[in-house]
Tab-separated table of C-alpha atoms in Angstrom:
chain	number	residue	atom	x	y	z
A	1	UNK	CA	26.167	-36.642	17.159
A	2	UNK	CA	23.231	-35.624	19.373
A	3	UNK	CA	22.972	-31.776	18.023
A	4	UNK	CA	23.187	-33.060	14.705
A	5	UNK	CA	20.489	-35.607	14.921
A	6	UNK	CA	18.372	-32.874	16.802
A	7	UNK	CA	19.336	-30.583	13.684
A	8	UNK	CA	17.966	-33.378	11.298
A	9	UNK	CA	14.938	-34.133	13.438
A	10	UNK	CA	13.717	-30.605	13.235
A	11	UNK	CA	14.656	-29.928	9.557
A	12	UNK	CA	12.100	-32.953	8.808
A	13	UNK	CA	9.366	-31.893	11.448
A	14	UNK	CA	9.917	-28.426	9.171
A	15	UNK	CA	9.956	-29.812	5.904
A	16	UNK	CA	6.346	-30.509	5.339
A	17	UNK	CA	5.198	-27.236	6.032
A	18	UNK	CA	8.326	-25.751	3.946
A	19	UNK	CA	7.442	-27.607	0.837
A	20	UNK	CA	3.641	-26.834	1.183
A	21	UNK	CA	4.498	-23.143	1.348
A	22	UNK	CA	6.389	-23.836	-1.519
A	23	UNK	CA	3.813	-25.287	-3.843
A	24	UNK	CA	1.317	-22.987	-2.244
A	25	UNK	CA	3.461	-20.094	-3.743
A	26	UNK	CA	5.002	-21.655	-6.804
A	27	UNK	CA	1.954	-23.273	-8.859
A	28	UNK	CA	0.068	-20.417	-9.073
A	29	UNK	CA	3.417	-18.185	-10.137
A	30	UNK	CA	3.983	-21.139	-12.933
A	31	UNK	CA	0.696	-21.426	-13.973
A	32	UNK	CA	0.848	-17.259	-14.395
A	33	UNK	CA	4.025	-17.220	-16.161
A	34	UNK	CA	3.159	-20.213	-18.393
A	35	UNK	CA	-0.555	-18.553	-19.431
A	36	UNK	CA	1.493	-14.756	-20.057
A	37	UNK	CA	3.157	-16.337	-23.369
A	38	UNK	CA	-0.226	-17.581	-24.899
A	39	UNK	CA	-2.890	-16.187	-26.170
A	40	UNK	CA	-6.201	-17.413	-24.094
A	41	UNK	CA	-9.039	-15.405	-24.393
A	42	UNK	CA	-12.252	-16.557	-22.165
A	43	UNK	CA	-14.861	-15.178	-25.174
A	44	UNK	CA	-12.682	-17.427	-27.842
A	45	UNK	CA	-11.427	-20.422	-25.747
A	46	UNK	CA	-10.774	-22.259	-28.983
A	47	UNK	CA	-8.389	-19.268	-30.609
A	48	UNK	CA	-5.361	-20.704	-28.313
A	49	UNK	CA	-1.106	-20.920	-29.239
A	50	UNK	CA	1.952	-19.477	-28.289
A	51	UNK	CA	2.589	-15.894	-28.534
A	52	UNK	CA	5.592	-15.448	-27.163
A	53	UNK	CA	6.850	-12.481	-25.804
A	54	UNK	CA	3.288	-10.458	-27.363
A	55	UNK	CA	1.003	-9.843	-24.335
A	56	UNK	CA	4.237	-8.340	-22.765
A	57	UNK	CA	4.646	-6.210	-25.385
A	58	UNK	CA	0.864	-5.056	-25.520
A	59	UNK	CA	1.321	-3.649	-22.041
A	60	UNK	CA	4.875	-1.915	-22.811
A	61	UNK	CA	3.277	-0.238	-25.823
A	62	UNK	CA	0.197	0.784	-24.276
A	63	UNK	CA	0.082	3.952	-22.974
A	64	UNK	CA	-1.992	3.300	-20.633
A	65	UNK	CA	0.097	1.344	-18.740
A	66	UNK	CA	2.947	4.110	-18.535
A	67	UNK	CA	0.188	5.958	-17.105
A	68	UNK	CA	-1.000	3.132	-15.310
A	69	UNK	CA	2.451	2.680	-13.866
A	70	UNK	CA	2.942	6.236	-12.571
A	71	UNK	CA	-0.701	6.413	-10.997
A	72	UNK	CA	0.514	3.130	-8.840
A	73	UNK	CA	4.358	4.803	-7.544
A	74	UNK	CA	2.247	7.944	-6.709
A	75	UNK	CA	-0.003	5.960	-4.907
A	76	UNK	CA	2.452	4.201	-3.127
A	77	UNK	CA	4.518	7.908	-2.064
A	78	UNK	CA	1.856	9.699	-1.779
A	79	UNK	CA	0.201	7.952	1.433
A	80	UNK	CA	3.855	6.668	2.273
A	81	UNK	CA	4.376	10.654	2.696
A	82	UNK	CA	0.780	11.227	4.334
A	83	UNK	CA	0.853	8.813	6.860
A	84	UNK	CA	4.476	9.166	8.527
A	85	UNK	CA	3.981	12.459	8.509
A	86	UNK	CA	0.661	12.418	10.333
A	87	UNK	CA	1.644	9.544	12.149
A	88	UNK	CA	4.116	11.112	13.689
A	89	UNK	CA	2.214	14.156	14.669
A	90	UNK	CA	-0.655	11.686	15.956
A	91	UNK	CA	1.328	9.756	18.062
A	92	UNK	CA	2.965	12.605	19.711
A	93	UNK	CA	-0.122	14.440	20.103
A	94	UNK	CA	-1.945	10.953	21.975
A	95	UNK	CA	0.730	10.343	23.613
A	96	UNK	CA	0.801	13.301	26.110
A	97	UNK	CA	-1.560	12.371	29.434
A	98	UNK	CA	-4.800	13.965	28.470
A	99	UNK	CA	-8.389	12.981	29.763
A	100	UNK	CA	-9.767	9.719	27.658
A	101	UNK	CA	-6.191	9.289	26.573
A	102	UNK	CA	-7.543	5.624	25.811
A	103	UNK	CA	-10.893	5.996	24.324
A	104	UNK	CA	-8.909	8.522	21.883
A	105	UNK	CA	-6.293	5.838	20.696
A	106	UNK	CA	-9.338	3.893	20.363
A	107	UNK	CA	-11.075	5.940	18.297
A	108	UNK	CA	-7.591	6.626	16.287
A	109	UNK	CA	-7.143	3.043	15.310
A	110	UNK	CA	-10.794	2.336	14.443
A	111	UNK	CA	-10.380	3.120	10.702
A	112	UNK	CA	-7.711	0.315	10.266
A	113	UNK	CA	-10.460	-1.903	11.197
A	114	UNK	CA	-13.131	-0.893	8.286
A	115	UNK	CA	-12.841	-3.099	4.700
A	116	UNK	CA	-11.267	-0.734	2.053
A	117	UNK	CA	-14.723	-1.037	-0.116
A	118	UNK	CA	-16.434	0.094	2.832
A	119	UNK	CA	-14.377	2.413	3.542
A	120	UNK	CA	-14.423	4.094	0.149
A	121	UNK	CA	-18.136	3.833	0.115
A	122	UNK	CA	-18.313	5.764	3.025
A	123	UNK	CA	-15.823	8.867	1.411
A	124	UNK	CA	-17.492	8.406	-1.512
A	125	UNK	CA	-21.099	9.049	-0.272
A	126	UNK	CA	-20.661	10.582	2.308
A	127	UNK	CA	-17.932	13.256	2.059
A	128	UNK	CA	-17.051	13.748	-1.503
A	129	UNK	CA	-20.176	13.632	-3.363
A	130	UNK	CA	-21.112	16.861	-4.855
A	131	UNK	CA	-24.448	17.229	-3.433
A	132	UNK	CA	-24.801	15.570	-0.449
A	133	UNK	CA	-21.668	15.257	0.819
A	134	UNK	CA	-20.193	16.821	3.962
A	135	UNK	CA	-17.028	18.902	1.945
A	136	UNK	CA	-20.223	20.084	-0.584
A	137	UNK	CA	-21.986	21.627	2.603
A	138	UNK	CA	-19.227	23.155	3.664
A	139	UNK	CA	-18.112	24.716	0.130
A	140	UNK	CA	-21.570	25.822	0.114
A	141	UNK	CA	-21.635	27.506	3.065
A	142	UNK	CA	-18.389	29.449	2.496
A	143	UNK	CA	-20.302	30.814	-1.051
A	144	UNK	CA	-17.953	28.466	-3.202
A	145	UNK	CA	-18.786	25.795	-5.857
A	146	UNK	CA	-18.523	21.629	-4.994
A	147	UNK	CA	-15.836	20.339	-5.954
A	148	UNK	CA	-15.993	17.190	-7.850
A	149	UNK	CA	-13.409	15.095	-6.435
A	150	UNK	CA	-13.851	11.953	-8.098
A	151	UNK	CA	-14.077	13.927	-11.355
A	152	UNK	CA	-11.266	16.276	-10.921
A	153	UNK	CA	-8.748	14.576	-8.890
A	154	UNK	CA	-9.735	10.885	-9.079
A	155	UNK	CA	-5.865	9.755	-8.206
A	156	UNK	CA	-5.419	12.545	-5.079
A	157	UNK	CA	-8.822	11.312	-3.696
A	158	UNK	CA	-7.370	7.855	-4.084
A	159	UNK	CA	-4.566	8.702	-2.024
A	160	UNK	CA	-6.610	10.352	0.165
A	161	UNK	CA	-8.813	7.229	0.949
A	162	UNK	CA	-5.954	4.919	1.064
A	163	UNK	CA	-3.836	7.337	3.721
A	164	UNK	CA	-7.065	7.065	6.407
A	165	UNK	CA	-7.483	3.720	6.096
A	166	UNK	CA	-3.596	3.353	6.748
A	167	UNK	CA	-3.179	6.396	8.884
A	168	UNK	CA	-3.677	3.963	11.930
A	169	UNK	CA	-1.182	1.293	11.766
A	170	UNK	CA	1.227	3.859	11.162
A	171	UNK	CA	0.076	5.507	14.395
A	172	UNK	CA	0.334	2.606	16.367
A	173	UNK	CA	3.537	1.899	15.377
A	174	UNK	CA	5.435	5.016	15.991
A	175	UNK	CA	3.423	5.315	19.280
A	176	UNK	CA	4.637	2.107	20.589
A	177	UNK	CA	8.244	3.054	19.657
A	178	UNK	CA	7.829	6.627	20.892
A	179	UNK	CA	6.544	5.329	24.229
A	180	UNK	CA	9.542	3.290	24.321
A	181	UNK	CA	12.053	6.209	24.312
A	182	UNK	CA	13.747	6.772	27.971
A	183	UNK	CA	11.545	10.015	29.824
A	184	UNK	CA	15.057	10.696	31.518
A	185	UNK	CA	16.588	12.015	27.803
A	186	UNK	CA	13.873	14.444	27.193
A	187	UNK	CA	13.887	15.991	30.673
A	188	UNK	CA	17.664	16.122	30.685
A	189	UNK	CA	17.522	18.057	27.250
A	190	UNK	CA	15.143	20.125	28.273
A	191	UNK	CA	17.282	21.230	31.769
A	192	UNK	CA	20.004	21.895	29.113
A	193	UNK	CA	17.769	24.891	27.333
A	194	UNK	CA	17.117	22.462	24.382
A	195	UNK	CA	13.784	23.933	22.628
A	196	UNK	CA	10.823	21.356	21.411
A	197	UNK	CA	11.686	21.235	18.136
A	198	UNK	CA	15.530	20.362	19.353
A	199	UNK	CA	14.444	17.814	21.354
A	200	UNK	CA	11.899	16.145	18.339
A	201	UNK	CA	14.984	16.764	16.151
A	202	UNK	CA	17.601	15.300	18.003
A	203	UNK	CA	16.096	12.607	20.285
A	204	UNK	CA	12.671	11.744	19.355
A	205	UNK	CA	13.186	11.830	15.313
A	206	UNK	CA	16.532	9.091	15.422
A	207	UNK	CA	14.670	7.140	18.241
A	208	UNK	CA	11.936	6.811	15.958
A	209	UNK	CA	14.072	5.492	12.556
A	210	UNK	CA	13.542	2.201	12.835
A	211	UNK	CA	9.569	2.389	13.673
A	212	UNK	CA	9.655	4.674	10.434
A	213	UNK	CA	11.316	2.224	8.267
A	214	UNK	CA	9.346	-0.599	9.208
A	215	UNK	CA	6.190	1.133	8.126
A	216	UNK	CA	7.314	1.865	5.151
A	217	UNK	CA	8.380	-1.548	4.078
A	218	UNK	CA	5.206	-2.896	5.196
A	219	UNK	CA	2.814	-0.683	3.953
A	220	UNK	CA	4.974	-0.529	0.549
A	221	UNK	CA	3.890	-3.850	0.227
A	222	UNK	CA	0.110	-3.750	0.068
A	223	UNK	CA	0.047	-0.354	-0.824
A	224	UNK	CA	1.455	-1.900	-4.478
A	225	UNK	CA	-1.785	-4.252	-4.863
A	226	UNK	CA	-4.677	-1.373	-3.932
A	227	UNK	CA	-8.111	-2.157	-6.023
A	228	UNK	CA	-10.548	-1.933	-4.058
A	229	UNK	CA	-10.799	1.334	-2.806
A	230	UNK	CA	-10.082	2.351	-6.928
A	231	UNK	CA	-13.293	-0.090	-7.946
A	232	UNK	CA	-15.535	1.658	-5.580
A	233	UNK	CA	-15.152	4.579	-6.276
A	234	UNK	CA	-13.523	5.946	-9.740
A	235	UNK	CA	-13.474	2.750	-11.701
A	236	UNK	CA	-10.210	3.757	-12.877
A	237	UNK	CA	-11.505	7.021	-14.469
A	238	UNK	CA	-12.442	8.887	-15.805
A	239	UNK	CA	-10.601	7.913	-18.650
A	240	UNK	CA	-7.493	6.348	-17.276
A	241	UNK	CA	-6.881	8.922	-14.875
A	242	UNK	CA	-6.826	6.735	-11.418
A	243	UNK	CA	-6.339	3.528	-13.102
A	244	UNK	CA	-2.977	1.475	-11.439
A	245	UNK	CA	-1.395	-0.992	-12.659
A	246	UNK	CA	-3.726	-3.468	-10.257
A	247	UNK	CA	-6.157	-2.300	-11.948
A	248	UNK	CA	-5.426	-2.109	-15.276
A	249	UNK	CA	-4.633	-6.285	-14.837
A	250	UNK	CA	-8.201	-6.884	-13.790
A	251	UNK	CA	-9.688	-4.898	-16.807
A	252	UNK	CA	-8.202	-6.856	-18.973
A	253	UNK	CA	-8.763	-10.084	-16.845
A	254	UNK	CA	-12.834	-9.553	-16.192
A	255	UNK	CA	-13.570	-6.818	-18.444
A	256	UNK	CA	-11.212	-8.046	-21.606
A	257	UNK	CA	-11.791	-11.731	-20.673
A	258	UNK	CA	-7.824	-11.819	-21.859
A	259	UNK	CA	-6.628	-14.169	-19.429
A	260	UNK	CA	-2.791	-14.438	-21.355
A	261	UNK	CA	-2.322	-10.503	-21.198
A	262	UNK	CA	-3.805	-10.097	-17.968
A	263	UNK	CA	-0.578	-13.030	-16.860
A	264	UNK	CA	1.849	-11.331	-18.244
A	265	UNK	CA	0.339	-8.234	-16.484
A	266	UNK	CA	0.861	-10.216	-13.815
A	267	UNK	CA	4.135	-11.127	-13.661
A	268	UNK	CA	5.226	-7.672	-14.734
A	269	UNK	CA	4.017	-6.192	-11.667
A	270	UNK	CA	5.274	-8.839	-9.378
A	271	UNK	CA	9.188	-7.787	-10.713
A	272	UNK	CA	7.925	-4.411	-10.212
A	273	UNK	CA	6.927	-5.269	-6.682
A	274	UNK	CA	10.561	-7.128	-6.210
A	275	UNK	CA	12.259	-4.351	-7.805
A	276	UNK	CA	10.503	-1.831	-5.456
A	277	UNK	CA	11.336	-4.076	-2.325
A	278	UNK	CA	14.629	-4.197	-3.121
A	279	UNK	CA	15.579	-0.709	-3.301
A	280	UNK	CA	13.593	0.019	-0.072
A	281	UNK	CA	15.765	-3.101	1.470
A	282	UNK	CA	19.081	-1.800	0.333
A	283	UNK	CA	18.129	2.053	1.091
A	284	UNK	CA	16.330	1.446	4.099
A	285	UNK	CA	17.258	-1.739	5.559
A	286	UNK	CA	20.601	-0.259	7.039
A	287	UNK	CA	18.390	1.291	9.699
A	288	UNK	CA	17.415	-2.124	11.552
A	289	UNK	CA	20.569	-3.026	11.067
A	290	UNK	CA	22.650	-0.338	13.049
């Protein structure tokens, strides 16, 4: 009788907070779905109904948004790819015992720490603009032409942007997972003749799994809603060249003033985002669990 009053005691010191989280998350996804089947335009507040099923239908007939679409799932692989990859290389590189071993994690973690417009700003001005920019000196030096990142390859210098500013949480996570594997492993592999790529292959690689999988989940998730670093920079251009779906939703929310199709915008990326977290759940869930 005791555990069970204890179990009702702390289900209603819970509740509160539960149902506020609730509402807190609920409302607003109403409110979103409710405004995506009318029309509601902020320049014409008094042209108002029910459209149906029509600002959904703008969006899948726009080509834009199949464009928009692809630009955000390249996004989203492309810095997946760039940081794990790096990150990996990073951590094993910082965590040998060199001299200022922690001023240089430091200084590898710093760029987590800058605001994404900042942050773009600062690539933007000061490394990829074709005149004054640090990659134009350097073309220029070699004998070569600028090249006009923004311009040419708006959605690579997107990813780009996005991979620093997430290169160092994916650092510090495989680092603290790689400076949790047992010293006695390596050294008895290497007593057995195993090479340095055996022993990253064999020992460090599957030790690292689950550090690898959580990054990806978590960065998945943001990584799905980047705008800022696309507003400071491209704009979305040229044309609709770097423009994500993210984007596309506030062009037609600020820049449109279409507050219905910007909803149903909305809603159709948050079943993209579900339908993205569930594959990467299913396909790489099975790591934490084993």
């Amino acid at each position: 009788m005791s555990t069970h009053s204890s179990r009702l005691a702390a289900r209603m010191m819970v509740a509160p907070s539960v149902v506020l989280l609730l509402i807190w998350m609920i409302v607003p996804l109403a409110m979103t779905l409710y405004y995506s089947f009318r029309l509601y335009r902020l320049l014409s507040p008094d042209r108002t109904g029910w459209v149906g099923f029509n600002n959904y239908l703008w969006f899948f007939n726009s080509p834009d948004f199949w464009l928009a679409l692809f630009n955000t799932l390249a996004l989203v692989g492309g810095v997946l790819v760039i940081t794990v990859v790096l990150g990996i290389l990073i951590a094993l590189l910082i965590d040998q015992p060199v001299k200022g071993q922690g001023f240089l994690r430091i200084l590898v973690i710093a760029p987590f720490f800058v605001m994404p417009p900042v942050a773009a700003s600062i690539w933007e001005n000061l490394f990829m603009h074709p005149q004054n920019g640090l990659f134009s000196a350097i073309a220029r030096g070699f004998g070569a032409q600028p090249i006009l990142f923004l311009e040419q390859y708006p959605m690579l210098s997107v990813i780009g942007i996005v991979s620093w500013e997430w290169l160092p949480f994916a650092t510090l996570i495989l680092l603290t997972a790689l400076q949790s594997l047992s010293s006695e492993q390596l050294e008895a592999a290497e007593m057995d003749g195993a090479s340095a790529f055996a022993r990253f292959r064999y020992i460090i690689l599957p030790h690292m799994t689950r550090a690898i999988t959580v990054v990806i989940l978590i960065q998945t998730i943001f990584l799905l809603g980047i705008f800022g670093e696309i507003f400071t920079t491209t704009q979305g251009g040229p044309g609709s060249a770097s423009t994500t779906l993210p984007y596309m939703i506030f062009k037609q929310a600020i820049a449109a003033k279409d507050i219905g199709r910007a909803a149903a915008g909305g809603i159709i990326a948050v079943i993209l985002a579900n339908i993205v977290a569930y594959f990467l759940m299913r396909g790489l869930g099975r790591n934490l669990e084993n």
